[in-house]
Coordinates of C-alpha atoms and ligand atoms in Angstrom, one line a residue:
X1 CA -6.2 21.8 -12.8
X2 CA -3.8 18.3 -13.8
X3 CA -6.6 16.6 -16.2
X4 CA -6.3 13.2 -15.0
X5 CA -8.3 12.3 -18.1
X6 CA -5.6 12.3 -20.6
X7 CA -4.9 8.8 -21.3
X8 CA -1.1 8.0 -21.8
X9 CA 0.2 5.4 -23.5
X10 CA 2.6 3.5 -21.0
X11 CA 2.5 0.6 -23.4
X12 CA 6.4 -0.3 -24.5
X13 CA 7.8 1.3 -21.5
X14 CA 8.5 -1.9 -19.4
X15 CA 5.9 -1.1 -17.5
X16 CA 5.2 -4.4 -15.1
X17 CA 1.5 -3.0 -15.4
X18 CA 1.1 -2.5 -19.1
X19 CA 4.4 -4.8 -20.8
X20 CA 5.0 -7.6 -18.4
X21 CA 1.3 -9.1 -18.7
X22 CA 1.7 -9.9 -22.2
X23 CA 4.5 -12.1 -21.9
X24 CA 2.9 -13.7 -19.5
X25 CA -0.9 -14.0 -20.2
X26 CA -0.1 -13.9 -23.9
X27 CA -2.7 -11.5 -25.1
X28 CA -2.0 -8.8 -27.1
X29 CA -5.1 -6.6 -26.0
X30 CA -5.3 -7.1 -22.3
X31 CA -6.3 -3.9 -20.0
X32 CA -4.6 -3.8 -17.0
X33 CA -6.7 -2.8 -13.7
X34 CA -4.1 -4.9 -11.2
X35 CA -0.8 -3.8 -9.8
X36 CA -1.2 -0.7 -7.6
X37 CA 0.5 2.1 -9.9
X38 CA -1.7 5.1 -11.2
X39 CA -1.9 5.7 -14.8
X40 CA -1.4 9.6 -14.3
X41 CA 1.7 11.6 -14.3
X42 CA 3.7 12.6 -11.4
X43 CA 2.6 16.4 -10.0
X44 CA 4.9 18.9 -12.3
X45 CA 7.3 19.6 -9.3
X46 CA 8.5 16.3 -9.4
X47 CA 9.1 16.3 -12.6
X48 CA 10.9 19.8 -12.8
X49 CA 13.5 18.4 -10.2
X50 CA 13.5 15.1 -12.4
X51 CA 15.0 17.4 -15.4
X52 CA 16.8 19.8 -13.3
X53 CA 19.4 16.9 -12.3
X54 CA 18.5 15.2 -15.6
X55 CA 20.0 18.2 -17.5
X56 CA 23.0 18.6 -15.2
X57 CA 23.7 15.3 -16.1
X58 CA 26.0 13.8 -13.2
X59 CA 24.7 11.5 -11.1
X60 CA 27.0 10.8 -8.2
X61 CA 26.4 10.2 -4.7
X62 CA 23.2 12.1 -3.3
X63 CA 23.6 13.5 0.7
X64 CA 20.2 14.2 2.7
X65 CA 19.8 17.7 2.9
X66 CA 18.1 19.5 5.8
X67 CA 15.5 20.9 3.2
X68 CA 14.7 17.3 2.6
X69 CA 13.8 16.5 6.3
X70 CA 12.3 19.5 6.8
X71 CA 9.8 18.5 4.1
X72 CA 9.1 15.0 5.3
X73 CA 8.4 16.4 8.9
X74 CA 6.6 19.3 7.7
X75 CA 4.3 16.8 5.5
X76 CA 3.4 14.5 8.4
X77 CA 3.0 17.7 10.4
X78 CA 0.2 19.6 8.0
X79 CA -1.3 16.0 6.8
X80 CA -1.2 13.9 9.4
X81 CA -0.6 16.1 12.9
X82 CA 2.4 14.0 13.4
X83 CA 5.4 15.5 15.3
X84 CA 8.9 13.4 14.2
X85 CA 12.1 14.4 15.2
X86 CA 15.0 14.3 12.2
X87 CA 16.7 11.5 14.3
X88 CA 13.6 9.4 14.2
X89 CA 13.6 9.3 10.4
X90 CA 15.6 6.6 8.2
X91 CA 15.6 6.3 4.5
X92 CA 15.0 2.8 2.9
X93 CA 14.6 2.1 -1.0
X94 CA 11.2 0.7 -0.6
X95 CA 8.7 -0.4 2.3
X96 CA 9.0 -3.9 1.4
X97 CA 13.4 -3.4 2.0
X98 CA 12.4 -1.9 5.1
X99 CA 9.7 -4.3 6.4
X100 CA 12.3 -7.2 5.5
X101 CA 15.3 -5.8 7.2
X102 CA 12.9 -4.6 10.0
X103 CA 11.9 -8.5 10.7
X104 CA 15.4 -9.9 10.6
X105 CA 16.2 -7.2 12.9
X106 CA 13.5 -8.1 15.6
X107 CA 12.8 -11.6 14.9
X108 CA 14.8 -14.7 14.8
X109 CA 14.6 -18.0 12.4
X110 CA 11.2 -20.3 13.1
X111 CA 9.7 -16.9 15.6
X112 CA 6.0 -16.1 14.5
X113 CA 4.3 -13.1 13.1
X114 CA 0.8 -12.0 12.5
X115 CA -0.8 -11.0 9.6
X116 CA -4.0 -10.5 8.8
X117 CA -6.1 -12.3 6.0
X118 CA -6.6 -11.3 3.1
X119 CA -3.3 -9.0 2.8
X120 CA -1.1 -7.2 0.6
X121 CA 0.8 -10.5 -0.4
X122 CA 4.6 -10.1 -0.2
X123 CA 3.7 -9.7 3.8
X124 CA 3.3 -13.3 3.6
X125 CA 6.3 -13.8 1.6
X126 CA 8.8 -11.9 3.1
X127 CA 7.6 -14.0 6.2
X128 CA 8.4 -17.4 4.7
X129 CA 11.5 -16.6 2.5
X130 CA 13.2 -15.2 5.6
X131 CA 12.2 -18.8 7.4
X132 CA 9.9 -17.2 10.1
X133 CA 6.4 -18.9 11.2
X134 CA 3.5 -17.3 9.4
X135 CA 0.6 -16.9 11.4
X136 CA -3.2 -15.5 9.4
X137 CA -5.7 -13.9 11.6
X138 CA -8.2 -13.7 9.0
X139 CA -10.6 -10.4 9.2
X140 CA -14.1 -10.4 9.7
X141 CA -16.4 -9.0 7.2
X142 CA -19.1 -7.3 8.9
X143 CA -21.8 -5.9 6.5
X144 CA -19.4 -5.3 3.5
X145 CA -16.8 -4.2 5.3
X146 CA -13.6 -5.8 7.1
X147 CA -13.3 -5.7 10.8
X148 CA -10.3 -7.2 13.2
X149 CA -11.3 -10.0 14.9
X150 CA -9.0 -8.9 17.9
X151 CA -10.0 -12.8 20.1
X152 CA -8.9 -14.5 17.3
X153 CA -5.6 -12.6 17.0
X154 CA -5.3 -12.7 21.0
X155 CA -5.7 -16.5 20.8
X156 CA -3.2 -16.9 17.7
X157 CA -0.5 -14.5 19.4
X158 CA -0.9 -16.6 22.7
X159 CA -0.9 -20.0 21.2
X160 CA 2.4 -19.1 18.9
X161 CA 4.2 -16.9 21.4
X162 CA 4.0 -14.4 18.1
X163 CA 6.6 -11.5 18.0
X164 CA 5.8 -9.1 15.5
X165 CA 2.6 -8.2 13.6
X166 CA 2.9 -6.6 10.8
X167 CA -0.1 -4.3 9.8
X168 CA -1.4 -2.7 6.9
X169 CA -3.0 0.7 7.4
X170 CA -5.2 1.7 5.9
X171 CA -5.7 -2.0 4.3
X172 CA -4.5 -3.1 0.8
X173 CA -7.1 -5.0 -0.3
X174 CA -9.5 -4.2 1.7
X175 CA -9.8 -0.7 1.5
X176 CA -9.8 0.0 5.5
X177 CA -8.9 3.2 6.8
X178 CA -8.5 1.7 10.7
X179 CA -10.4 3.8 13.0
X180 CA -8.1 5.3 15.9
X181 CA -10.2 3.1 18.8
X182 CA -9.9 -0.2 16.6
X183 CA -5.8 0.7 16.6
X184 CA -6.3 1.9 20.0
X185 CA -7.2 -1.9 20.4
X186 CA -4.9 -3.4 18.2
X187 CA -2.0 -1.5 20.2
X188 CA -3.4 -2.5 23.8
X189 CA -3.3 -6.2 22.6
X190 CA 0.2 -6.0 21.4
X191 CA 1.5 -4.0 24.1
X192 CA 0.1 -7.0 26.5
X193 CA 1.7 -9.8 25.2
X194 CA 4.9 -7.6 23.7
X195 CA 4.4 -7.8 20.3
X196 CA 6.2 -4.9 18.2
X197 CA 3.9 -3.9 15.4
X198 CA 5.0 -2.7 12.1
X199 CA 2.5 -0.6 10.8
X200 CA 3.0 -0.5 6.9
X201 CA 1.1 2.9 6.1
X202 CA 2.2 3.4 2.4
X203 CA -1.2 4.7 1.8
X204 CA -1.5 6.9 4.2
X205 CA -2.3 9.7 2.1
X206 CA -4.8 8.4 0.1
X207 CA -7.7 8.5 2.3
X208 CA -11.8 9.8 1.4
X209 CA -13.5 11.9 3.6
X210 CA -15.0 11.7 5.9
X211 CA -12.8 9.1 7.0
X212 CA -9.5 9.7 9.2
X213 CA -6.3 8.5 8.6
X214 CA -4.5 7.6 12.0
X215 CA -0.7 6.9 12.2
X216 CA -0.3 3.9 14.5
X217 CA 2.5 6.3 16.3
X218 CA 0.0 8.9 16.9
X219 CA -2.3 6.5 18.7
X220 CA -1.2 6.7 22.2
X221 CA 2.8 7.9 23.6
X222 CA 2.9 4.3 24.8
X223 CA 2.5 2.7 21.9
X224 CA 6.7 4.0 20.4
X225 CA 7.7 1.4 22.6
X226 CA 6.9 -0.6 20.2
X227 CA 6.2 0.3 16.8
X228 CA 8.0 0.6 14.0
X229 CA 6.1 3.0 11.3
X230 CA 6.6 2.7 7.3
X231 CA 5.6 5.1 4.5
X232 CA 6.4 6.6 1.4
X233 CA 5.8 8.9 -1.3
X234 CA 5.5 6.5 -3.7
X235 CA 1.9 5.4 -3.9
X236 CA 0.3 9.5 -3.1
X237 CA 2.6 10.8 -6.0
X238 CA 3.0 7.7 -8.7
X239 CA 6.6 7.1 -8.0
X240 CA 6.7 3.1 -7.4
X241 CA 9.9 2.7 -10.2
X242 CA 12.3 5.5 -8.5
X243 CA 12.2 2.8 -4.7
X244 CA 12.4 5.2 -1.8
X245 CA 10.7 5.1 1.7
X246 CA 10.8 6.2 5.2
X247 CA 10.9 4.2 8.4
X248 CA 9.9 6.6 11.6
X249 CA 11.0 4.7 14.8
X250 CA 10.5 7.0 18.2
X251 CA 11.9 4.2 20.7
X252 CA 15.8 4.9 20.5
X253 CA 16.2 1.1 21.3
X254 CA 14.5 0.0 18.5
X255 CA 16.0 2.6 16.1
X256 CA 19.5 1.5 17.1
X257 CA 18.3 -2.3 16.1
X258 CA 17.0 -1.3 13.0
X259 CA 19.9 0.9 12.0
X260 CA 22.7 -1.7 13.0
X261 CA 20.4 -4.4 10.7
X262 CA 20.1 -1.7 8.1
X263 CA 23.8 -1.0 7.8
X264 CA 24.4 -4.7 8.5
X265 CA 22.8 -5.0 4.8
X266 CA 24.3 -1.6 3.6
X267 CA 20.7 -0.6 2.8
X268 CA 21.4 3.5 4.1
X269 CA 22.4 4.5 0.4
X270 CA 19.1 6.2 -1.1
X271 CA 19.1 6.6 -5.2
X272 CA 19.3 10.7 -6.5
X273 CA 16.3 10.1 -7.9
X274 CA 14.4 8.9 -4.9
X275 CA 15.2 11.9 -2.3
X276 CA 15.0 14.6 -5.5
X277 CA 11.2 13.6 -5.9
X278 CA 10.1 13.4 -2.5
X279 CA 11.3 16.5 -1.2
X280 CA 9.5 17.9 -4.3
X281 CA 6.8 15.8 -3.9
X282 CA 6.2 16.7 0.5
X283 CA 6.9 20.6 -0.9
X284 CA 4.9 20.9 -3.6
X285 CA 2.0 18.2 -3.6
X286 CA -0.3 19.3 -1.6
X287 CA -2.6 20.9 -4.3
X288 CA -1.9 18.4 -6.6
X289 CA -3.1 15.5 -3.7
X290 CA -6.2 17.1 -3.7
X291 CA -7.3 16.9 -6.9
X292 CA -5.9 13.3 -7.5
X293 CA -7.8 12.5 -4.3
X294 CA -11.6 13.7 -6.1
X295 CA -10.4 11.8 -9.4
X296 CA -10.1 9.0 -7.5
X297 CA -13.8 9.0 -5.5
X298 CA -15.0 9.8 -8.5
X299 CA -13.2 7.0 -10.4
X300 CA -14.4 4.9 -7.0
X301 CA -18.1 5.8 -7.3
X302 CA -18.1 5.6 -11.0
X303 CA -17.1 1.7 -10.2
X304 CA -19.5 1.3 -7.5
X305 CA -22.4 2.3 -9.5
X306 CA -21.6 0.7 -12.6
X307 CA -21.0 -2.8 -10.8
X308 CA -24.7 -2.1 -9.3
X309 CA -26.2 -1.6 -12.5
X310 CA -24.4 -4.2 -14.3
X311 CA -22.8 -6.7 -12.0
X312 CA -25.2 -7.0 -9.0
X313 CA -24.5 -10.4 -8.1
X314 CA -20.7 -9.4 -7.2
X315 CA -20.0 -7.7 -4.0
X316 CA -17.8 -4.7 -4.0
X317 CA -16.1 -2.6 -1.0
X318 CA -16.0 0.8 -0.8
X319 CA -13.0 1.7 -0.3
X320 CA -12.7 4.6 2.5
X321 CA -8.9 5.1 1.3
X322 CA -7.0 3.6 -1.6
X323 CA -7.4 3.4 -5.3
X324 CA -8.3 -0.3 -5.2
X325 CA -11.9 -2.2 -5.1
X326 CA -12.0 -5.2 -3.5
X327 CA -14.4 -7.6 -5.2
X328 CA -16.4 -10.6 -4.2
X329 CA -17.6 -12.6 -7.3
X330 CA -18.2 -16.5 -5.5
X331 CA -22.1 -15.8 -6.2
X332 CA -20.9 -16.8 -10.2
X333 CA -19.7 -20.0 -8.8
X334 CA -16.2 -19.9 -10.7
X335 CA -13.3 -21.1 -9.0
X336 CA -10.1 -18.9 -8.7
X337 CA -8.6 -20.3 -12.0
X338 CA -11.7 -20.0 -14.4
X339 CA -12.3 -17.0 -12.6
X340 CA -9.0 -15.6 -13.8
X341 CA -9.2 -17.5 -17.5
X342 CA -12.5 -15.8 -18.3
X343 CA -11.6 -12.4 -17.6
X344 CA -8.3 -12.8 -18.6
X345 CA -8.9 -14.5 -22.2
X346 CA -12.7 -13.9 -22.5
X347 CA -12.5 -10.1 -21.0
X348 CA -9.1 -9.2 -21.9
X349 CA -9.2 -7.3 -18.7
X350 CA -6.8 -7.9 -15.6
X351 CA -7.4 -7.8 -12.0
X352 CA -5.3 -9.0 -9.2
X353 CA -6.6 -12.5 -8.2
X354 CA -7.9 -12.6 -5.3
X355 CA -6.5 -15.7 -3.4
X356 CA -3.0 -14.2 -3.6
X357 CA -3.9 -12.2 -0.9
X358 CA -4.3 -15.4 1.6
X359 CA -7.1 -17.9 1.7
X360 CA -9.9 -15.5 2.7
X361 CA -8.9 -14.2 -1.0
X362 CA -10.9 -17.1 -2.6
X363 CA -13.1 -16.0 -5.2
X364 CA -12.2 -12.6 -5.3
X365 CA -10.6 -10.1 -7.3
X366 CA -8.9 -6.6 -6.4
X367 CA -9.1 -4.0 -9.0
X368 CA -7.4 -0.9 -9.7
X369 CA -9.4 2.3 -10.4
X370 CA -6.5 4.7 -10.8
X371 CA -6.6 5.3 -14.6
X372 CA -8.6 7.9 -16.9
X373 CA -12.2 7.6 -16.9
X374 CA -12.4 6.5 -20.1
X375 CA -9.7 3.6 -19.2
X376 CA -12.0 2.2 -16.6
X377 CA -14.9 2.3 -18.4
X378 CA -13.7 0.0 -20.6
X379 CA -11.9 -2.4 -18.3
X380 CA -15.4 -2.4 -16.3
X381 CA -17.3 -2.8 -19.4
X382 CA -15.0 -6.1 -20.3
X383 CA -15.4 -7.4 -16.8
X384 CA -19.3 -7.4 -17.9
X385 CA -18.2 -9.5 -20.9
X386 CA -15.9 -11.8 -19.3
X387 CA -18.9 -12.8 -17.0
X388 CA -21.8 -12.7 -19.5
Ligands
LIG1 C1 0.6 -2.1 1.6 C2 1.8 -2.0 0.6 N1 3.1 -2.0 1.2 C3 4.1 -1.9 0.4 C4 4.0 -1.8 -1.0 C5 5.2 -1.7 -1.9 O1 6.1 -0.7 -1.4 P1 7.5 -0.5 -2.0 O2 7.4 -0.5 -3.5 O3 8.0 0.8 -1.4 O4 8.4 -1.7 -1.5 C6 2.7 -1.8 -1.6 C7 2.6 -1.7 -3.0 O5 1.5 -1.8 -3.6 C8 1.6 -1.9 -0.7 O6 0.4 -1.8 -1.2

């Protein structure tokens, strides 16, 4: 059993999570519940290949073995009943290098692309830094959960001539595992009007029964016309720092595209340490998944039930995949800033505003539960004190 109780100090490690805050918020005791790394260590396979090449102690140019590809396809195979061919795999050092080269590849300067609202930020940015027209379809909350409000996005894709939509599945903030009929949906509507959909499925692993994951490319045959898939390891095993991911693309078309784009940018070269933990990781995880994945409903419901008894007036998701809680607190009446001052100075506790996610992030906060127990008890319990 990995005892994902044992706290760890990660503190003077440059840890953007645990170091970076303090420069910035300048507060010596701040618990950090925000950016979306886990506070456990990686599974002990990893880490055996980690020392294994650490020990040999060369670190020149690393190829792609078979072994490696046969993991990846043998993953998505066991976890996720997709079937990829070698050829329709191609490295990048991170989803985010891959989404950006992936929409100068298929858009052009001042061409529009969808996102939804609230988001996973850097959608938005890598959007507007590239100079392309951002266009928010902002999701519905139904209950206290998000939906896609597919007229809306019909209307916006219509009225803007939009040309890619990029899509987070399952959702980052939101907590969303998309059902296969709402990407069923999603797809037909793209398909119509020819939008190619990058589907940005980093957390594709980390999803709660009973709730299915569906790979947008699993969908329907039709829909590798025109979709462009993105994962990683990364987020499953706790491996942000070492910057690797995958990009599965079925349409030969738009592989070739991507590919020219990619080498365009010389973006094929993959770190040692990158392809060395995700084979080990896709060979050897499996058990390890498992428990992280009842840690983390635990962690979840632990959250749920303490913001019941103690925080009532805020609304929480439940999230059906992800380690992050996506929390409504405008019934305090705070704005975004004093929102973010009291919990912040008053709390000492740190959350992901809310608003960075897009204007339907007004008054929220997203928070992290992937830490010990013991580490979220007390970042809830100074949430209570920020607000009391
Ligand atoms: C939806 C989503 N996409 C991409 C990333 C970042 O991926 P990478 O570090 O591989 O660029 C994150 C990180 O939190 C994420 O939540």
């Amino acid at each position: 059993m990995v005892d994902f109780n044992k706290v760890i100090n990660r503190k003077g490690t440059n840890s953007v999570k645990w170091d970076e805050i303090l420069e910035t918020y300048q507060e010596d005791d701040l618990l950090p519940l925000w950016v979306a790394d886990m506070d456990f260590k990686a599974p002990a396979a990893v880490l055996k290949a980690f020392h294994h090449s650490a020990d040999l102690g060369i670190f020149g140019y690393q190829a792609t073995p078979d072994s490696l590809y046969t993991a990846i396809i043998e993953w998505h195979r066991s976890q996720h009943q997709l079937e990829l061919n070698k050829d329709e795999i191609i490295f990048f050092s991170g989803v985010l290098a891959g989404l950006t080269t992936a929409l100068q590849a298929f858009t052009q300067k001042d061409e529009a692309v969808l996102i939804h609202d609230p988001v996973y930020p850097p959608f938005s940015s890598i959007v507007e830094n590239n100079q392309r027209k951002l266009v928010r379809s902002p999701l519905k909350k139904v209950g206290n959960n998000y939906q896609m409000d597919l007229a809306d996005m019909e209307e916006k894709i219509k009225q803007h001539q939009v040309k890619v939509m990029i899509l987070c599945n399952p959702h980052n903030p939101g907590g969303r595992v998309w059902t296969k009929k709402e990407l069923e949906a999603l797809g037909k509507l793209c398909q119509k009007y020819q939008v190619i959909v990058f589907s940005d499925e980093i957390h594709q692993d980390l999803v709660f029964q009973p709730n299915r994951m569906t790979n947008f490319l699993s969908v329907d045959k039709d829909f590798s016309a025109f979709t462009i898939q993105f994962t990683s390891m990364t987020k499953t095993f706790n491996l942000a720092g070492i910057k690797n991911s995958l990009v599965f693309v079925k349409d030969p078309s738009l592989r070739e595209t991507l590919q020219q784009k990619q080498e365009e940018n010389f973006q094929q070269e993959i770190n040692t340490f990158g392809l060395l933990g995700m084979e080990a990781a896709y060979t050897h995880g499996h058990e390890w998944l498992e428990e992280l994945l009842q840690y983390l409903k635990e962690n979840i419901d632990f959250t749920l039930n303490f913001f019941a008894d103690e925080l009532p007036k805020a609304k929480i998701m439940e999230p059906e995949g992800t380690y992050l809680l996506w929390i409504d607190f405008s019934a305090y009446g705070f704005s975004d800033e004093e929102l973010m001052e009291l919990l912040v100075h008053k709390g000492k506790v740190l959350l992901n505003a809310g608003i960075s996610y897009g204007p339907a992030g007004k008054q929220h906060m997203r928070l992290n539960a992937a830490c010990p127990r013991d580490t979220l008890q007390e970042g809830l319990s100074r949430i209570v004190q920020a607000l009391s």
